[in-house]
Short mmCIF file of C-alpha atoms and ligand atoms in Angstrom, two decimals:
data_model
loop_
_atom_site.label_atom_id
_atom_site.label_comp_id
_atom_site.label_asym_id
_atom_site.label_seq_id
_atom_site.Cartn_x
_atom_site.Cartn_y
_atom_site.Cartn_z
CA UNK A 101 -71.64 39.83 -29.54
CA UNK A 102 -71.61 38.14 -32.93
CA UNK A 103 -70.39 35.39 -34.08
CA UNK A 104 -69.56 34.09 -37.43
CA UNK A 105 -69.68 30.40 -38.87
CA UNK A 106 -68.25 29.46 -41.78
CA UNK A 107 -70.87 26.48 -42.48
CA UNK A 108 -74.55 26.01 -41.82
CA UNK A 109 -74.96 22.23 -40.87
CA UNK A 110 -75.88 20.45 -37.71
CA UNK A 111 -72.73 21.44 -36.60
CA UNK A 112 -73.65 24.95 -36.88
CA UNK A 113 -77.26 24.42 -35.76
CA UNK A 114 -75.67 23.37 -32.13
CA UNK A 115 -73.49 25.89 -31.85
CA UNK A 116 -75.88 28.37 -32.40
CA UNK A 117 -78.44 26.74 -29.91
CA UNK A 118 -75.62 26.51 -26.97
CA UNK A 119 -74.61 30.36 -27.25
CA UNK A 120 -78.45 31.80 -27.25
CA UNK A 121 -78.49 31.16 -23.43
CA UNK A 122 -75.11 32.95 -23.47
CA UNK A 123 -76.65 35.94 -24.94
CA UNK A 124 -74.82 35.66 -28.23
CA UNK A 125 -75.99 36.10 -31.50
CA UNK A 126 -75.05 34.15 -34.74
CA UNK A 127 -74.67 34.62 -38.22
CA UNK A 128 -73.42 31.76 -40.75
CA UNK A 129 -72.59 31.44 -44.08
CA UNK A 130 -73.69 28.11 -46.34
CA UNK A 131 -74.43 27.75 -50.15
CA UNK A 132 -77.66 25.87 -48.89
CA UNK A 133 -80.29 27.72 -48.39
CA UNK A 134 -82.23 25.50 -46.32
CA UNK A 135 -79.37 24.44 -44.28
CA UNK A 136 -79.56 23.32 -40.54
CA UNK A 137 -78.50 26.40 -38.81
CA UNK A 138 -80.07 28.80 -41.54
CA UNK A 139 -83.27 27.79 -39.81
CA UNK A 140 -82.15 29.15 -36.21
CA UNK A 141 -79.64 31.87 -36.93
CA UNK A 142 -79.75 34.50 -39.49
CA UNK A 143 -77.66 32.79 -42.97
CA UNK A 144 -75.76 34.59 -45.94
CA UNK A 145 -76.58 32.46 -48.56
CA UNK A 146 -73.78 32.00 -50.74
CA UNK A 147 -70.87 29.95 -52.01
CA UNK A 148 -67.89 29.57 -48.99
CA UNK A 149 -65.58 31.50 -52.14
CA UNK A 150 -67.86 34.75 -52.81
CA UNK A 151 -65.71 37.38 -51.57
CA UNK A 152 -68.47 39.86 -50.83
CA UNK A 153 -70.66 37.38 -47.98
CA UNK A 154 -66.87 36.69 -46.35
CA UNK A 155 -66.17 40.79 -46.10
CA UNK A 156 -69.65 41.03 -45.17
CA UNK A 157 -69.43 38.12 -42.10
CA UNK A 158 -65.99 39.63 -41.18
CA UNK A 159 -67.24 43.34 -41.05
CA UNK A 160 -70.72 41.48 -38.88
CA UNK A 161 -68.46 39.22 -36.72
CA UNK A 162 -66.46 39.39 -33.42
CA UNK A 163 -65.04 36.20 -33.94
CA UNK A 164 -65.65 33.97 -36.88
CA UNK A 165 -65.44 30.20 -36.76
CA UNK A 166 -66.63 27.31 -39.56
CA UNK A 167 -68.57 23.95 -38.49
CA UNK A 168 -67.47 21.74 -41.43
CA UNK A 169 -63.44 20.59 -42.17
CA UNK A 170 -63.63 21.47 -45.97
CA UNK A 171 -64.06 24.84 -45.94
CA UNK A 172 -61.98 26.61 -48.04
CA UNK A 173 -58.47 27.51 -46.06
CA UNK A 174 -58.28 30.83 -48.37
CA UNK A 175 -61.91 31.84 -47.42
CA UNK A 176 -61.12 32.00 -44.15
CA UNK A 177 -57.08 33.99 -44.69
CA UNK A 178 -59.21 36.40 -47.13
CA UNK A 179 -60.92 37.55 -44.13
CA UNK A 180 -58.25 37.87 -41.80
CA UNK A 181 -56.97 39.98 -44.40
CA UNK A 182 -60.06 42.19 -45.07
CA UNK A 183 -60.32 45.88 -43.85
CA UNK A 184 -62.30 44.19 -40.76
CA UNK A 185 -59.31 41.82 -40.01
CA UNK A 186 -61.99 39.04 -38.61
CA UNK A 187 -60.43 36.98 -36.26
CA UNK A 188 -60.64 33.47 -37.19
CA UNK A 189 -60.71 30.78 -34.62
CA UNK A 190 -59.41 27.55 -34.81
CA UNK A 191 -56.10 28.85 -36.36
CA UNK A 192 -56.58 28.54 -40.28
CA UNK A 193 -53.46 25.94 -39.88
CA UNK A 194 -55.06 23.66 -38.20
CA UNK A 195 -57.92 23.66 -40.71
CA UNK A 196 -55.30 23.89 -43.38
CA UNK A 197 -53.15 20.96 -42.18
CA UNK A 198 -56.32 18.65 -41.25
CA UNK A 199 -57.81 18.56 -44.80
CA UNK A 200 -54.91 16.53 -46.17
CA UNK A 201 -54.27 13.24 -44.63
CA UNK A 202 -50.69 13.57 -45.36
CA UNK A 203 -49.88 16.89 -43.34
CA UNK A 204 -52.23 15.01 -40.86
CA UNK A 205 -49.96 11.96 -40.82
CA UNK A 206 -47.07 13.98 -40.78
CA UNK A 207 -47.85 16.07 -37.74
CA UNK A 208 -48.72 12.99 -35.69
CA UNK A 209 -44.98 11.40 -36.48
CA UNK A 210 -43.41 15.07 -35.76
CA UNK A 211 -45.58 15.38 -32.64
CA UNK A 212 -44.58 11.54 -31.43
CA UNK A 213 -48.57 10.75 -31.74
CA UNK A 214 -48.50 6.89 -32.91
CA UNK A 215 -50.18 6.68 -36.24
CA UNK A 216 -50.68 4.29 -38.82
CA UNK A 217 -47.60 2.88 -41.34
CA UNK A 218 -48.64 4.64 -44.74
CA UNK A 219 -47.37 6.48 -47.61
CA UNK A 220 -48.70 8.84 -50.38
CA UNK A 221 -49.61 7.21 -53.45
CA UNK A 222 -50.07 9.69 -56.72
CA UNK A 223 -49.19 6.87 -59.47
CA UNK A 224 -49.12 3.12 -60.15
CA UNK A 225 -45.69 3.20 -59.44
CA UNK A 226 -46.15 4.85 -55.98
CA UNK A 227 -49.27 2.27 -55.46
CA UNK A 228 -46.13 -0.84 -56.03
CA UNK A 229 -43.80 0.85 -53.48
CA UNK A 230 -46.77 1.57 -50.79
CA UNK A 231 -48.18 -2.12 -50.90
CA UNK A 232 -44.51 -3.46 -50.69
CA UNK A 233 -43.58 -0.52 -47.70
CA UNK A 234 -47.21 -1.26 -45.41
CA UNK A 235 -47.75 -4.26 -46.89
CA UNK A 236 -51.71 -5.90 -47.17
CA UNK A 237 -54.49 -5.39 -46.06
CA UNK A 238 -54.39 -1.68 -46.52
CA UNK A 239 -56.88 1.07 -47.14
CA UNK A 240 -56.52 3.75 -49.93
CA UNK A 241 -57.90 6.74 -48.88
CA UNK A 242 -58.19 10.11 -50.92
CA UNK A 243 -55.67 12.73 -48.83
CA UNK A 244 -58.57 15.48 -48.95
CA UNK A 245 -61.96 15.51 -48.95
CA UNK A 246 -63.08 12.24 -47.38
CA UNK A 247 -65.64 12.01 -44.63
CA UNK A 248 -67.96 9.83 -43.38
CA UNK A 249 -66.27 6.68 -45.09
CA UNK A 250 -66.38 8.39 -48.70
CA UNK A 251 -63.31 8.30 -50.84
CA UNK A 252 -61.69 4.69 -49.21
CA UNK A 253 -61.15 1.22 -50.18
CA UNK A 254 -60.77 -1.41 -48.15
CA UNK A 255 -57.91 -3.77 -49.98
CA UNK A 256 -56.88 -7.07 -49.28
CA UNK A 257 -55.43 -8.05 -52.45
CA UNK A 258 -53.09 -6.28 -55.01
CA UNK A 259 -55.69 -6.37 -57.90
CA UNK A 260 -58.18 -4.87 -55.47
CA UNK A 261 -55.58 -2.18 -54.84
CA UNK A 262 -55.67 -1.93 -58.68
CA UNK A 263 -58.92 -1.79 -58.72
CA UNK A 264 -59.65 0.40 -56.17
CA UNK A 265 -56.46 3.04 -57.95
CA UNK A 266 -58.47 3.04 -60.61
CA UNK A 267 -61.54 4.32 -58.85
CA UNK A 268 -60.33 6.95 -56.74
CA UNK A 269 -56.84 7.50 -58.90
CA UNK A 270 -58.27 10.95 -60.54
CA UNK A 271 -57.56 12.44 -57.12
CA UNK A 272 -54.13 12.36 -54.53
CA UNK A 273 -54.32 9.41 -52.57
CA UNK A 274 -52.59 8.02 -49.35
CA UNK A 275 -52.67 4.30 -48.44
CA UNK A 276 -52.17 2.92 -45.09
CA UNK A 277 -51.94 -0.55 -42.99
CA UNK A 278 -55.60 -1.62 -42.37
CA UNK A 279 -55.82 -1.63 -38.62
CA UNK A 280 -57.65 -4.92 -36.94
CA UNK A 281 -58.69 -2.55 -33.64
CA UNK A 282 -60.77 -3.69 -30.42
CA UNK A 283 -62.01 -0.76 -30.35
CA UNK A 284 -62.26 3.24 -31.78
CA UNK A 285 -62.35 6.16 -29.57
CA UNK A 286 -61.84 9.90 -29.68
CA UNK A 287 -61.03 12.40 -27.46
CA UNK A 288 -61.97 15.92 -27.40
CA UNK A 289 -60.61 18.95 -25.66
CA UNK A 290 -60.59 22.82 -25.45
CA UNK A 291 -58.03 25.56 -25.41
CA UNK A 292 -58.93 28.93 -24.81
CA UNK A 293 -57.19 31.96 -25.10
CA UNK A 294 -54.42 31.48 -22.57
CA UNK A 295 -53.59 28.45 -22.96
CA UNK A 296 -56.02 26.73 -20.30
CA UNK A 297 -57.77 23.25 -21.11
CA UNK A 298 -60.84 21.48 -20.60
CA UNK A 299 -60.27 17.79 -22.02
CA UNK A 300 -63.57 15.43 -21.96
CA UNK A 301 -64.00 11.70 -20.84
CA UNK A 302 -63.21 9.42 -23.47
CA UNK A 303 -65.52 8.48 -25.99
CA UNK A 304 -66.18 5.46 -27.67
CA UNK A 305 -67.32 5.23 -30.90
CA UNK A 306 -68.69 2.46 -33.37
CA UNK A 307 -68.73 3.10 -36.75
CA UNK A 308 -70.88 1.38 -39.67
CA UNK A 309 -69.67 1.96 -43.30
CA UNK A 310 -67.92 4.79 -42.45
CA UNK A 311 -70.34 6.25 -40.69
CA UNK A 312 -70.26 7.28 -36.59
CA UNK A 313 -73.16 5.16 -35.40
CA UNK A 314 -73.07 5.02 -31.78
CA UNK A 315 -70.58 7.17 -29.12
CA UNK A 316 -70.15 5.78 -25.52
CA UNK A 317 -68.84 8.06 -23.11
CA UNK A 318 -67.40 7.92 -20.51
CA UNK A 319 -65.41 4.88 -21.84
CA UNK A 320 -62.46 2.82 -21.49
CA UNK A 321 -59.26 2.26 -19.34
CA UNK A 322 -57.58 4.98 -17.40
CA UNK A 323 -54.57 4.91 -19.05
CA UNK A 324 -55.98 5.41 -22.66
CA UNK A 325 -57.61 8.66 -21.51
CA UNK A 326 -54.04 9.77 -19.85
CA UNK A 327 -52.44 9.09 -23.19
CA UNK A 328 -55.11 10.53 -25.60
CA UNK A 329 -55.23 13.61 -23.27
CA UNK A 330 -51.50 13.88 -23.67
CA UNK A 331 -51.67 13.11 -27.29
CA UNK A 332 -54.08 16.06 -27.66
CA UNK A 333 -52.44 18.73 -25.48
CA UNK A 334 -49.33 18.19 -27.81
CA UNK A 335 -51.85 19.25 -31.30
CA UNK A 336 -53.54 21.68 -29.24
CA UNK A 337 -50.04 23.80 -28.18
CA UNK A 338 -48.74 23.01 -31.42
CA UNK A 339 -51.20 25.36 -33.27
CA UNK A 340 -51.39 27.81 -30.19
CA UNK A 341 -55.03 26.57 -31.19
CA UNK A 342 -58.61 27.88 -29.99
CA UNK A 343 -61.40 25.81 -29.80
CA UNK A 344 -62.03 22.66 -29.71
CA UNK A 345 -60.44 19.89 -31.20
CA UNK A 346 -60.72 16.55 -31.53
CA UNK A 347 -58.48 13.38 -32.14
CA UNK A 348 -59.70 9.99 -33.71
CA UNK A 349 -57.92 6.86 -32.40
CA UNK A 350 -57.74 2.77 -32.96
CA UNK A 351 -57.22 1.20 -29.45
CA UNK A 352 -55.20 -2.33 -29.91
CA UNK A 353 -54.32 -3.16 -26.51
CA UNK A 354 -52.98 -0.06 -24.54
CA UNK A 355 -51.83 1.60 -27.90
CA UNK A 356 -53.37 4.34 -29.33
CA UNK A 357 -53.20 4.59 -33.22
CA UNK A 358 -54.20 8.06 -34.87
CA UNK A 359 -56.53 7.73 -37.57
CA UNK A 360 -57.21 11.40 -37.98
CA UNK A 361 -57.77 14.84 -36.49
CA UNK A 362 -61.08 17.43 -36.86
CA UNK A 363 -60.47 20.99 -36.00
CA UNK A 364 -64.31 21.57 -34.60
CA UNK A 365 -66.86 20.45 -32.42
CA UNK A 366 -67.23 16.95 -33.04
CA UNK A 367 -70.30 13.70 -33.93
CA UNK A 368 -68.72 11.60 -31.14
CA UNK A 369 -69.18 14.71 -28.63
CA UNK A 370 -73.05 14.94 -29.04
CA UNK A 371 -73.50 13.74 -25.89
CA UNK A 372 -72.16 16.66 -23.80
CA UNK A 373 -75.25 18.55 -24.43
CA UNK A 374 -77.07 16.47 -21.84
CA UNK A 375 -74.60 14.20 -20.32
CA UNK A 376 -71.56 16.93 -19.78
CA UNK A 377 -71.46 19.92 -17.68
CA UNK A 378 -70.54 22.31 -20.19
CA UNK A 379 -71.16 20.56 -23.83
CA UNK A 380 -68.62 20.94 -26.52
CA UNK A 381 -70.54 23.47 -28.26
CA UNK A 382 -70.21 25.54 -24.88
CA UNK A 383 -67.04 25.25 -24.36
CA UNK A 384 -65.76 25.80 -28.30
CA UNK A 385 -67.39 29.02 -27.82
CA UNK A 386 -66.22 30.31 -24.57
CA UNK A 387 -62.66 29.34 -25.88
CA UNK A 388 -62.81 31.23 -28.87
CA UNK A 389 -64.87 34.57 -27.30
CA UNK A 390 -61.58 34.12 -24.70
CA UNK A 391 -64.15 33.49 -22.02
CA UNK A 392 -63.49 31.34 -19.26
CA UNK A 393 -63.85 27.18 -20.15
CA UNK A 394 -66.78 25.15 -18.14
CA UNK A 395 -66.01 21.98 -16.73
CA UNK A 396 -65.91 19.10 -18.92
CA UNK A 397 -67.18 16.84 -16.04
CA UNK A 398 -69.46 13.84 -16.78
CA UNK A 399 -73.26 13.94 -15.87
CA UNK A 400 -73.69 10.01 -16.05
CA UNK A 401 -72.88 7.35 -18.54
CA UNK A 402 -74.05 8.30 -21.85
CA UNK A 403 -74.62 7.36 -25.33
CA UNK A 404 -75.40 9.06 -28.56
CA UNK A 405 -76.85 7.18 -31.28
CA UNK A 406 -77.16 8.45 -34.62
CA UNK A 407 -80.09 8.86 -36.97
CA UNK A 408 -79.16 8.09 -40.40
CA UNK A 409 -81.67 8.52 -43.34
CA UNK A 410 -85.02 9.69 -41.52
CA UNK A 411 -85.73 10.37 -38.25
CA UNK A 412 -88.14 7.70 -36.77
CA UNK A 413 -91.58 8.84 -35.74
CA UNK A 414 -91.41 11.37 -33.00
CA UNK A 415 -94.19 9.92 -30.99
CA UNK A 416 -92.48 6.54 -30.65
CA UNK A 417 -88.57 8.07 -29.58
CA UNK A 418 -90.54 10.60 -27.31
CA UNK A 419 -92.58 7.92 -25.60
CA UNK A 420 -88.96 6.52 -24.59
CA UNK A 421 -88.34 7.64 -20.94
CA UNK A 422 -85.07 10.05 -20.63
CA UNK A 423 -84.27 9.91 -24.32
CA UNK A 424 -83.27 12.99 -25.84
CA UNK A 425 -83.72 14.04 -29.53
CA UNK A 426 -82.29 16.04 -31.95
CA UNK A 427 -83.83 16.42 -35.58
CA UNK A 428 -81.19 18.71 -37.55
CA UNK A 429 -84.03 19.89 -39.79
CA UNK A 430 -82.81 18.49 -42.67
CA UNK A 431 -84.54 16.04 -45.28
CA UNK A 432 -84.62 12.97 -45.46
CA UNK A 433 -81.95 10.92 -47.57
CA UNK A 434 -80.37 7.00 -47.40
CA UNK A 435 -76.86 7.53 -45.66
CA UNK A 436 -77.39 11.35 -44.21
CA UNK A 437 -77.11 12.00 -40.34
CA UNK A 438 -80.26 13.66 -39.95
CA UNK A 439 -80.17 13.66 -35.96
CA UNK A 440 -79.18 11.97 -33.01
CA UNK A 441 -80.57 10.75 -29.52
CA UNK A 442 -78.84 10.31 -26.43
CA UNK A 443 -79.40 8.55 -22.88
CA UNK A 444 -77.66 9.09 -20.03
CA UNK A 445 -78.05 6.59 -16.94
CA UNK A 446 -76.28 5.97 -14.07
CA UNK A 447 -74.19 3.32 -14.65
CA UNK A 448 -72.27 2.15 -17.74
CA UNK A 449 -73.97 -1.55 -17.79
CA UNK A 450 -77.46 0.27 -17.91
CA UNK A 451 -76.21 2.25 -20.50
CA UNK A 452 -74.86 -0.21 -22.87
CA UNK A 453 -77.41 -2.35 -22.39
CA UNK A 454 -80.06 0.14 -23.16
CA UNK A 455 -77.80 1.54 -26.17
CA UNK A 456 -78.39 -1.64 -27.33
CA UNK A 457 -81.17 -2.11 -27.77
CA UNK A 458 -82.21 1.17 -29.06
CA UNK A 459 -79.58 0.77 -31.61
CA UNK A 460 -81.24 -2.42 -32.87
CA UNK A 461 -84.75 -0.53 -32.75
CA UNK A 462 -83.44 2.34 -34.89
CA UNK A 463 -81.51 -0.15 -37.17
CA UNK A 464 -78.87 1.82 -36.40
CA UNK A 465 -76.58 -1.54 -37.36
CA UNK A 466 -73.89 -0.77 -35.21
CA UNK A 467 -72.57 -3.27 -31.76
CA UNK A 468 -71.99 -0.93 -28.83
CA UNK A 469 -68.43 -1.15 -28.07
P1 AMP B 100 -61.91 7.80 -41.66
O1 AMP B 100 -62.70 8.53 -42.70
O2 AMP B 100 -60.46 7.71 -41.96
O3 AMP B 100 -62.18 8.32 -40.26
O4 AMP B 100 -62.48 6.30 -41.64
C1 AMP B 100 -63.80 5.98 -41.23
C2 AMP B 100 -63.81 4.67 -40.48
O5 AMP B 100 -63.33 3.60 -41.33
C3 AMP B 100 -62.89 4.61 -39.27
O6 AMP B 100 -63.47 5.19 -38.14
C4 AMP B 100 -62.70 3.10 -39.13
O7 AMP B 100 -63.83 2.49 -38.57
C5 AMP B 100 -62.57 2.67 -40.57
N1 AMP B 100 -61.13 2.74 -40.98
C6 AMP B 100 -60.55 3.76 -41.65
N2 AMP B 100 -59.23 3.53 -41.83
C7 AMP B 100 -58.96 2.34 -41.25
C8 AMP B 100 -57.77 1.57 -41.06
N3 AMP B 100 -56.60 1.95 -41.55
N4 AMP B 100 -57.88 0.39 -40.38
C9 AMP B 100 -59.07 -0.02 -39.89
N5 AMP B 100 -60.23 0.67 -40.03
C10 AMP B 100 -60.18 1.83 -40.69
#
């Protein structure tokens, strides 16, 4: 049995490595030739638009899913509507509505999911009315295409939101009430084909310009898991969705604030591979093959820190006892998740203090949370 992914990263890469034990076999699609999961699973190497490589994966595929969130939406409805009919899992909606921050936004207030005050800003004029409707400090955020941090401001003051229009202005934008959180976390789930759910621990997650640094999980109070588990059933039923997805939050006190939604496996669930007992990349594909889900049980307290830039020498992370590493193959570059390490221990003071201090010995410049 085949499967398709639209997207060759580390994403990918995982995927591909959790379903060989399955006996499945993989075939992806990336314009980059050396990408991560070229390098374990066969790769059509060609832009996500070339018509040809998408009949071609369809034709090839049982079920075909994608690995990054800015994959073209048309790509994928092109091959649902190819002689082969692929079947396309997560629902191209979800993919569709999650690349714009507004539909995002929008689907949150229709699904009662608390999210942040904002409104779309296309103009100067529309930049006036946000900053006197959410009022400062805000962030202005491009509605598509941002990841990782890219495509924000932080503004505290009207001329910086002047400033910042001017930088990111060539593109739709969306500002929204900057957030003063005690903590972030996410929570991802499963749905499979009839409607059944595996939902994981919470996980907490520390960020660094932008950039996921360090997930905790299992993490935080009992009631925010309750409420980001309900939060997520309501997405997940919405889009009669397959997969998994996963939901971004800012905790202030017992409230949980959407920030924003990813239709795929997830950074922040890296640590189900060793401290889950079926990892995310498991469980995405038994819900889209309609197989049954594993348990989403934790194995111990773990935490996943990311490597950013290069991956430290392999002798020195290897010589740490229990650590587990993951190089995604790909070169090095200032800012670029290149792989991750995790730890799981038995109890969650062991684990953060350990986090810790592997986070300061990979610089990865993040507080645990
Ligand atoms: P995003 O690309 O929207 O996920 O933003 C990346 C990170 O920037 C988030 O995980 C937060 O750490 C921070 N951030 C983004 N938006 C806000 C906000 N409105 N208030 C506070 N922090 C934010």
């Amino acid at each position: 049995m085949t499967v398709g992914i639209v997207g060759a990263g580390q994403l990918g890469r995982m995927l591909a490595l959790a379903g060989y034990p399955l006996g499945l076999d993989f075939l992806c699609l990336d314009p980059a030739a050396d990408a991560p999961a070229g390098q374990v699973a066969p790769l059509l190497n060609g832009a996500f638009t070339d018509r040809a490589l998408l009949r071609e994966l369809a034709r090839r595929c049982e079920v075909v899913t994608f690995d990054w969130e800015n994959v073209p939406v048309e790509s994928l409805r092109a091959m649902q509507r190819s002689p082969h009919a692929a079947r396309i899992a997560p629902p191209a909606a979800a993919l569709a509505c999650g690349q714009d921050r507004v539909t995002e936004k929008q689907l949150f207030e229709r699904l009662g999911i608390p999210t942040t005050r904002w409104r779309a800003v296309d103009s100067h004029t529309d930049l006036v009315a946000a900053l006197a409707a959410v009022g400062l400090p805000g962030v202005l955020k491009t509605r598509r295409l941002g990841y990782d941090g890219k495509g924000q401001a932080v503004v505290r003051t009207r001329a910086e939101a002047e400033r910042a229009l001017v930088r990111l202005g060539a593109a739709p934008l969306l500002y929204e009430e900057w957030v003063p959180f005690d903590c972030e976390v996410s929570v991802i789930g499963a749905r499979g084909a009839r409607g059944q759910l595996a939902i994981y621990p919470l996980c907490g997650n520390v960020h660094g310009a932008g950039i996921l640094r360090i997930t905790c999980a299992p993490f935080g109070r009992r009631r925010w898991q309750a409420l980001a588990g309900r939060y997520l059933e309501r997405v997940l039923a919405h889009f009669r969705y397959r997969g998994i997805l996963t939901i971004e939050f800012f905790v202030r006190g017992d409230r949980l604030i959407a920030n924003e939604m990813a239709p795929r496996v997830h950074n922040s669930g890296h640590w189900t591979i060793e401290g889950a007992a079926t990892s995310q990349f498991e469980n995405h594909l038994r819900a889209i093959l309609g197989l049954p889900l594993g348990s989403t049980r934790a194995l111990g307290h773990s935490a996943m820190i990311n490597l950013i830039g290069r991956i430290p020498p392999r002798r020195q992370l290897l010589a740490l006892p229990g650590l587990h590493l993951h190089d995604y193959g790909k070169r090095p570059r200032p800012g670029r998740k290149v792989g991750h390490v995790t730890i799981v221990e038995h109890s969650a003071a062991r684990r953060d203090a350990r986090a810790r201090r592997l986070a300061a010995k990979l610089a990865a410049g993040a507080r645990i949370p």
